[in-house]
mmCIF file of N, CA and C in Angstrom:
data_model
loop_
_atom_site.group_PDB
_atom_site.id
_atom_site.type_symbol
_atom_site.label_atom_id
_atom_site.label_comp_id
_atom_site.label_asym_id
_atom_site.label_seq_id
_atom_site.Cartn_x
_atom_site.Cartn_y
_atom_site.Cartn_z
ATOM 1 N N LYS A 1 -13.722 -13.007 9.544
ATOM 2 C CA LYS A 1 -15.068 -12.762 8.781
ATOM 3 C C LYS A 1 -15.210 -11.703 7.872
ATOM 4 N N HIS A 2 -14.452 -10.638 8.147
ATOM 5 C CA HIS A 2 -14.600 -9.451 7.268
ATOM 6 C C HIS A 2 -13.531 -9.320 6.289
ATOM 7 N N GLY A 3 -12.636 -10.196 6.214
ATOM 8 C CA GLY A 3 -11.496 -10.042 5.314
ATOM 9 C C GLY A 3 -11.822 -9.747 3.849
ATOM 10 N N PRO A 4 -12.764 -10.535 3.212
ATOM 11 C CA PRO A 4 -13.087 -10.213 1.835
ATOM 12 C C PRO A 4 -13.710 -8.863 1.695
ATOM 13 N N TRP A 5 -14.493 -8.342 2.585
ATOM 14 C CA TRP A 5 -14.971 -7.037 2.665
ATOM 15 C C TRP A 5 -13.915 -5.897 2.647
ATOM 16 N N ALA A 6 -12.899 -6.321 3.469
ATOM 17 C CA ALA A 6 -11.843 -5.349 3.575
ATOM 18 C C ALA A 6 -10.967 -5.292 2.384
ATOM 19 N N ILE A 7 -10.888 -6.277 1.536
ATOM 20 C CA ILE A 7 -10.097 -6.276 0.277
ATOM 21 C C ILE A 7 -11.106 -5.419 -0.761
ATOM 22 N N LEU A 8 -12.324 -5.808 -0.894
ATOM 23 C CA LEU A 8 -13.265 -5.001 -1.571
ATOM 24 C C LEU A 8 -13.203 -3.470 -1.231
ATOM 25 N N HIS A 9 -13.155 -3.192 -0.058
ATOM 26 C CA HIS A 9 -13.020 -1.804 0.411
ATOM 27 C C HIS A 9 -11.821 -1.168 -0.027
ATOM 28 N N ASP A 10 -10.702 -1.817 0.096
ATOM 29 C CA ASP A 10 -9.405 -1.179 -0.264
ATOM 30 C C ASP A 10 -9.377 -1.185 -1.751
ATOM 31 N N PHE A 11 -9.791 -1.934 -2.645
ATOM 32 C CA PHE A 11 -9.863 -1.817 -3.916
ATOM 33 C C PHE A 11 -10.682 -0.612 -4.474
ATOM 34 N N CYS A 12 -11.881 -0.512 -3.816
ATOM 35 C CA CYS A 12 -12.646 0.616 -4.056
ATOM 36 C C CYS A 12 -11.861 1.963 -3.652
ATOM 37 N N TYR A 13 -11.277 1.985 -2.581
ATOM 38 C CA TYR A 13 -10.504 3.318 -2.259
ATOM 39 C C TYR A 13 -9.290 3.426 -3.422
ATOM 40 N N PHE A 14 -8.840 2.518 -3.827
ATOM 41 C CA PHE A 14 -7.655 2.543 -4.875
ATOM 42 C C PHE A 14 -8.150 3.027 -6.043
ATOM 43 N N THR A 15 -9.179 2.312 -6.520
ATOM 44 C CA THR A 15 -9.683 2.649 -7.899
ATOM 45 C C THR A 15 -10.637 3.731 -7.965
ATOM 46 N N ARG A 16 -11.301 4.160 -6.772
ATOM 47 C CA ARG A 16 -12.309 5.230 -6.822
ATOM 48 C C ARG A 16 -13.575 4.785 -7.612
ATOM 49 N N CYS A 17 -13.794 3.557 -7.584
ATOM 50 C CA CYS A 17 -14.957 2.990 -8.501
ATOM 51 C C CYS A 17 -16.202 3.319 -7.719
ATOM 52 N N ARG A 18 -16.162 3.806 -6.554
ATOM 53 C CA ARG A 18 -17.141 4.189 -5.600
ATOM 54 C C ARG A 18 -16.617 5.396 -4.712
ATOM 55 N N SER A 19 -17.497 6.208 -4.222
ATOM 56 C CA SER A 19 -17.050 7.319 -3.281
ATOM 57 C C SER A 19 -16.554 6.727 -2.073
ATOM 58 N N ARG A 20 -15.667 7.559 -1.300
ATOM 59 C CA ARG A 20 -15.183 7.131 -0.112
ATOM 60 C C ARG A 20 -16.323 6.788 0.938
ATOM 61 N N SER A 21 -17.416 7.507 0.998
ATOM 62 C CA SER A 21 -18.552 7.174 1.911
ATOM 63 C C SER A 21 -19.139 5.773 1.542
ATOM 64 N N GLU A 22 -19.460 5.680 0.195
ATOM 65 C CA GLU A 22 -19.920 4.492 -0.387
ATOM 66 C C GLU A 22 -19.020 3.355 -0.004
ATOM 67 N N SER A 23 -17.764 3.325 -0.199
ATOM 68 C CA SER A 23 -16.714 2.254 -0.066
ATOM 69 C C SER A 23 -16.809 2.024 1.519
ATOM 70 N N ASP A 24 -16.922 2.841 2.296
ATOM 71 C CA ASP A 24 -16.989 2.557 3.849
ATOM 72 C C ASP A 24 -18.236 1.906 4.153
ATOM 73 N N ARG A 25 -19.454 2.330 3.339
ATOM 74 C CA ARG A 25 -20.708 1.709 3.677
ATOM 75 C C ARG A 25 -20.679 0.280 3.299
ATOM 76 N N ILE A 26 -20.161 -0.118 2.045
ATOM 77 C CA ILE A 26 -20.127 -1.463 1.519
ATOM 78 C C ILE A 26 -19.290 -2.240 2.551
ATOM 79 N N TYR A 27 -18.322 -1.828 3.072
ATOM 80 C CA TYR A 27 -17.521 -2.620 4.188
ATOM 81 C C TYR A 27 -18.538 -2.847 5.420
ATOM 82 N N LEU A 28 -19.084 -1.831 5.830
ATOM 83 C CA LEU A 28 -20.011 -1.797 6.958
ATOM 84 C C LEU A 28 -20.999 -2.815 6.753
ATOM 85 N N GLU A 29 -21.775 -2.749 5.604
ATOM 86 C CA GLU A 29 -22.846 -3.748 5.299
ATOM 87 C C GLU A 29 -22.257 -5.226 5.129
ATOM 88 N N GLY A 30 -21.197 -5.292 4.542
ATOM 89 C CA GLY A 30 -20.547 -6.494 4.248
ATOM 90 C C GLY A 30 -20.118 -7.169 5.735
ATOM 91 N N MET A 31 -19.628 -6.402 6.560
ATOM 92 C CA MET A 31 -19.324 -6.948 7.973
ATOM 93 C C MET A 31 -20.684 -7.347 8.707
ATOM 94 N N ALA A 32 -21.721 -6.795 8.531
ATOM 95 C CA ALA A 32 -23.000 -7.122 9.250
ATOM 96 C C ALA A 32 -23.459 -8.397 8.551
ATOM 97 N N ALA A 33 -23.299 -8.393 7.283
ATOM 98 C CA ALA A 33 -23.800 -9.815 6.680
ATOM 99 C C ALA A 33 -22.916 -10.916 6.991
ATOM 100 N N SER A 34 -21.772 -10.668 7.271
ATOM 101 C CA SER A 34 -20.954 -11.682 7.647
ATOM 102 C C SER A 34 -20.933 -12.055 9.276
ATOM 103 N N GLY A 35 -21.734 -11.451 9.928
ATOM 104 C CA GLY A 35 -21.959 -11.666 11.265
ATOM 105 C C GLY A 35 -20.854 -11.159 12.373
ATOM 106 N N VAL A 36 -20.233 -9.983 11.827
ATOM 107 C CA VAL A 36 -19.272 -9.282 12.731
ATOM 108 C C VAL A 36 -20.085 -8.645 13.818
ATOM 109 N N SER A 37 -19.733 -8.648 15.024
ATOM 110 C CA SER A 37 -20.362 -7.912 16.048
ATOM 111 C C SER A 37 -20.677 -6.510 15.906
ATOM 112 N N LEU A 38 -21.682 -5.945 16.410
ATOM 113 C CA LEU A 38 -21.989 -4.459 16.324
ATOM 114 C C LEU A 38 -20.877 -3.630 16.802
ATOM 115 N N ALA A 39 -20.244 -4.066 17.976
ATOM 116 C CA ALA A 39 -19.221 -3.317 18.624
ATOM 117 C C ALA A 39 -17.967 -3.206 17.710
ATOM 118 N N LYS A 40 -17.576 -4.376 17.134
ATOM 119 C CA LYS A 40 -16.552 -4.398 16.104
ATOM 120 C C LYS A 40 -16.870 -3.748 14.830
ATOM 121 N N ARG A 41 -17.974 -3.793 14.460
ATOM 122 C CA ARG A 41 -18.410 -2.908 13.090
ATOM 123 C C ARG A 41 -18.270 -1.364 13.451
ATOM 124 N N ARG A 42 -18.829 -0.962 14.546
ATOM 125 C CA ARG A 42 -18.731 0.566 14.858
ATOM 126 C C ARG A 42 -17.333 0.966 15.031
ATOM 127 N N THR A 43 -16.433 0.213 15.774
ATOM 128 C CA THR A 43 -15.243 0.500 15.840
ATOM 129 C C THR A 43 -14.382 0.713 14.521
ATOM 130 N N ILE A 44 -14.455 -0.199 13.643
ATOM 131 C CA ILE A 44 -13.929 -0.133 12.371
ATOM 132 C C ILE A 44 -14.372 0.860 11.590
ATOM 133 N N TRP A 45 -15.800 0.944 11.591
ATOM 134 C CA TRP A 45 -16.490 2.255 10.884
ATOM 135 C C TRP A 45 -15.939 3.488 11.353
ATOM 136 N N ALA A 46 -15.830 3.712 12.632
ATOM 137 C CA ALA A 46 -15.121 4.964 13.091
ATOM 138 C C ALA A 46 -13.778 5.170 12.678
ATOM 139 N N ALA A 47 -12.851 4.174 12.763
ATOM 140 C CA ALA A 47 -11.556 4.180 12.213
ATOM 141 C C ALA A 47 -11.470 4.741 10.847
ATOM 142 N N LEU A 48 -12.365 4.050 10.011
ATOM 143 C CA LEU A 48 -12.369 4.516 8.470
ATOM 144 C C LEU A 48 -12.884 5.892 8.368
ATOM 145 N N ARG A 49 -13.839 6.236 9.110
ATOM 146 C CA ARG A 49 -14.288 7.695 8.832
ATOM 147 C C ARG A 49 -13.189 8.769 9.352
ATOM 148 N N ILE A 50 -12.465 8.308 10.363
ATOM 149 C CA ILE A 50 -11.661 9.257 11.050
ATOM 150 C C ILE A 50 -10.270 9.290 10.269
ATOM 151 N N GLY A 51 -9.731 8.119 9.829
ATOM 152 C CA GLY A 51 -8.356 8.121 9.138
ATOM 153 C C GLY A 51 -8.550 7.702 7.846
ATOM 154 N N GLY A 52 -9.536 7.171 7.180
ATOM 155 C CA GLY A 52 -9.610 6.933 5.792
ATOM 156 C C GLY A 52 -9.220 7.882 4.939
ATOM 157 N N TRP A 53 -9.368 9.213 5.165
ATOM 158 C CA TRP A 53 -8.927 10.270 4.295
ATOM 159 C C TRP A 53 -7.623 10.233 3.894
ATOM 160 N N TRP A 54 -6.708 9.741 4.761
ATOM 161 C CA TRP A 54 -5.236 9.597 4.412
ATOM 162 C C TRP A 54 -5.038 8.642 3.319
ATOM 163 N N ALA A 55 -5.670 7.515 3.391
ATOM 164 C CA ALA A 55 -5.439 6.422 2.439
ATOM 165 C C ALA A 55 -6.125 6.775 1.049
ATOM 166 N N TRP A 56 -7.229 7.395 1.181
ATOM 167 C CA TRP A 56 -7.980 8.029 -0.057
ATOM 168 C C TRP A 56 -7.119 8.959 -0.785
ATOM 169 N N ARG A 57 -6.348 9.907 -0.018
ATOM 170 C CA ARG A 57 -5.577 10.889 -0.774
ATOM 171 C C ARG A 57 -4.251 10.206 -1.278
ATOM 172 N N ASN A 58 -3.663 9.262 -0.358
ATOM 173 C CA ASN A 58 -2.306 8.682 -0.730
ATOM 174 C C ASN A 58 -2.690 7.798 -1.962
ATOM 175 N N ASN A 59 -3.822 7.052 -2.049
ATOM 176 C CA ASN A 59 -3.990 6.101 -3.150
ATOM 177 C C ASN A 59 -4.143 6.898 -4.547
ATOM 178 N N ALA A 60 -4.666 8.071 -4.509
ATOM 179 C CA ALA A 60 -4.747 8.956 -5.536
ATOM 180 C C ALA A 60 -3.257 9.352 -6.093
ATOM 181 N N LYS A 61 -2.380 9.471 -5.158
ATOM 182 C CA LYS A 61 -0.990 9.792 -5.569
ATOM 183 C C LYS A 61 -0.457 8.582 -6.174
ATOM 184 N N ARG A 62 -0.742 7.451 -5.615
ATOM 185 C CA ARG A 62 -0.159 6.280 -6.145
ATOM 186 C C ARG A 62 -0.740 5.853 -7.557
ATOM 187 N N ARG A 63 -1.952 6.203 -7.747
ATOM 188 C CA ARG A 63 -2.416 5.883 -9.065
ATOM 189 C C ARG A 63 -1.923 6.837 -10.153
ATOM 190 N N GLN A 64 -1.597 8.095 -9.765
ATOM 191 C CA GLN A 64 -1.129 8.882 -10.736
ATOM 192 C C GLN A 64 0.460 8.688 -10.944
ATOM 193 N N ALA A 65 1.055 7.844 -9.930
ATOM 194 C CA ALA A 65 2.324 7.537 -10.330
ATOM 195 C C ALA A 65 2.548 6.271 -11.015
ATOM 196 N N GLY A 66 1.280 5.609 -11.441
ATOM 197 C CA GLY A 66 1.325 4.583 -12.139
ATOM 198 C C GLY A 66 1.138 3.220 -11.492
ATOM 199 N N GLU A 67 1.125 3.264 -10.226
ATOM 200 C CA GLU A 67 0.905 1.953 -9.464
ATOM 201 C C GLU A 67 -0.315 1.360 -9.720
ATOM 202 N N SER A 68 -0.266 -0.062 -9.684
ATOM 203 C CA SER A 68 -1.627 -0.736 -9.848
ATOM 204 C C SER A 68 -2.225 -1.228 -8.490
ATOM 205 N N ALA A 69 -3.463 -1.489 -8.552
ATOM 206 C CA ALA A 69 -4.164 -2.000 -7.457
ATOM 207 C C ALA A 69 -4.022 -3.421 -7.331
ATOM 208 N N PHE A 70 -3.401 -4.089 -8.259
ATOM 209 C CA PHE A 70 -3.265 -5.522 -8.347
ATOM 210 C C PHE A 70 -1.875 -6.045 -7.942
ATOM 211 N N TYR A 71 -1.673 -7.048 -7.142
ATOM 212 C CA TYR A 71 -0.394 -7.600 -7.006
ATOM 213 C C TYR A 71 -0.067 -8.387 -8.005
ATOM 214 N N THR A 72 1.234 -7.963 -8.616
ATOM 215 C CA THR A 72 1.678 -8.869 -9.856
ATOM 216 C C THR A 72 2.734 -9.818 -9.579
ATOM 217 N N GLY A 73 3.429 -9.790 -8.345
ATOM 218 C CA GLY A 73 4.427 -10.561 -8.175
ATOM 219 C C GLY A 73 4.012 -12.074 -7.839
ATOM 220 N N SER A 74 4.882 -12.935 -7.397
ATOM 221 C CA SER A 74 4.575 -14.303 -7.114
ATOM 222 C C SER A 74 4.339 -14.317 -5.479
ATOM 223 N N LEU A 75 3.502 -15.412 -5.183
ATOM 224 C CA LEU A 75 3.277 -15.501 -3.770
ATOM 225 C C LEU A 75 4.229 -16.626 -3.227
ATOM 226 N N PRO A 76 4.659 -16.421 -2.005
ATOM 227 C CA PRO A 76 5.575 -17.522 -1.376
ATOM 228 C C PRO A 76 4.836 -18.838 -1.191
ATOM 229 N N THR A 77 5.428 -19.930 -1.242
ATOM 230 C CA THR A 77 4.850 -21.247 -1.140
ATOM 231 C C THR A 77 5.022 -21.497 0.492
ATOM 232 N N PRO A 78 4.321 -22.275 0.983
ATOM 233 C CA PRO A 78 4.303 -22.741 2.347
ATOM 234 C C PRO A 78 5.770 -23.161 2.749
ATOM 235 N N GLY A 79 6.481 -22.717 3.822
ATOM 236 C CA GLY A 79 7.775 -22.950 4.304
ATOM 237 C C GLY A 79 8.866 -21.985 3.694
ATOM 238 N N GLU A 80 8.486 -21.218 2.593
ATOM 239 C CA GLU A 80 9.363 -20.327 1.964
ATOM 240 C C GLU A 80 9.395 -19.022 2.642
ATOM 241 N N PRO A 81 10.616 -18.470 2.747
ATOM 242 C CA PRO A 81 10.603 -17.105 3.501
ATOM 243 C C PRO A 81 9.726 -16.163 2.846
ATOM 244 N N MET A 82 9.209 -15.278 3.667
ATOM 245 C CA MET A 82 8.564 -14.038 3.159
ATOM 246 C C MET A 82 9.305 -13.092 2.469
ATOM 247 N N PRO A 83 8.830 -12.603 1.373
ATOM 248 C CA PRO A 83 9.718 -11.498 0.668
ATOM 249 C C PRO A 83 9.904 -10.313 1.396
ATOM 250 N N ASP A 84 10.952 -9.562 1.108
ATOM 251 C CA ASP A 84 11.128 -8.218 1.876
ATOM 252 C C ASP A 84 9.936 -7.325 1.825
ATOM 253 N N GLY A 85 9.546 -6.810 2.819
ATOM 254 C CA GLY A 85 8.369 -5.947 2.854
ATOM 255 C C GLY A 85 7.141 -6.423 3.303
ATOM 256 N N TRP A 86 7.070 -7.851 3.341
ATOM 257 C CA TRP A 86 5.981 -8.529 3.716
ATOM 258 C C TRP A 86 5.971 -8.922 5.245
ATOM 259 N N ALA A 87 4.970 -8.730 5.841
ATOM 260 C CA ALA A 87 4.713 -9.218 7.190
ATOM 261 C C ALA A 87 4.226 -10.554 7.289
ATOM 262 N N GLU A 88 4.820 -11.206 8.467
ATOM 263 C CA GLU A 88 4.425 -12.514 8.762
ATOM 264 C C GLU A 88 3.043 -12.413 9.425
ATOM 265 N N ILE A 89 2.069 -13.299 9.137
ATOM 266 C CA ILE A 89 0.764 -13.319 9.692
ATOM 267 C C ILE A 89 0.616 -14.443 10.752
#
């Protein structure tokens, strides 16, 4: 339910197109609009506020190193092995 909001949140964290607190609020409001339970929203929100500083800081370093927020490689087709570094879902 909240996958698209997580992607938007992570994009905002990487690009800093919004402040960290605004990015977290967008995610929280998106989860509510998508019907995510209050308990799950509160848990995710708390985790973001407690640990999100690390990603916020690390993403700044990655941007300075020239990394992109966009995946530019090819995606595996069904039945094809996952590329190195990818997790099976």
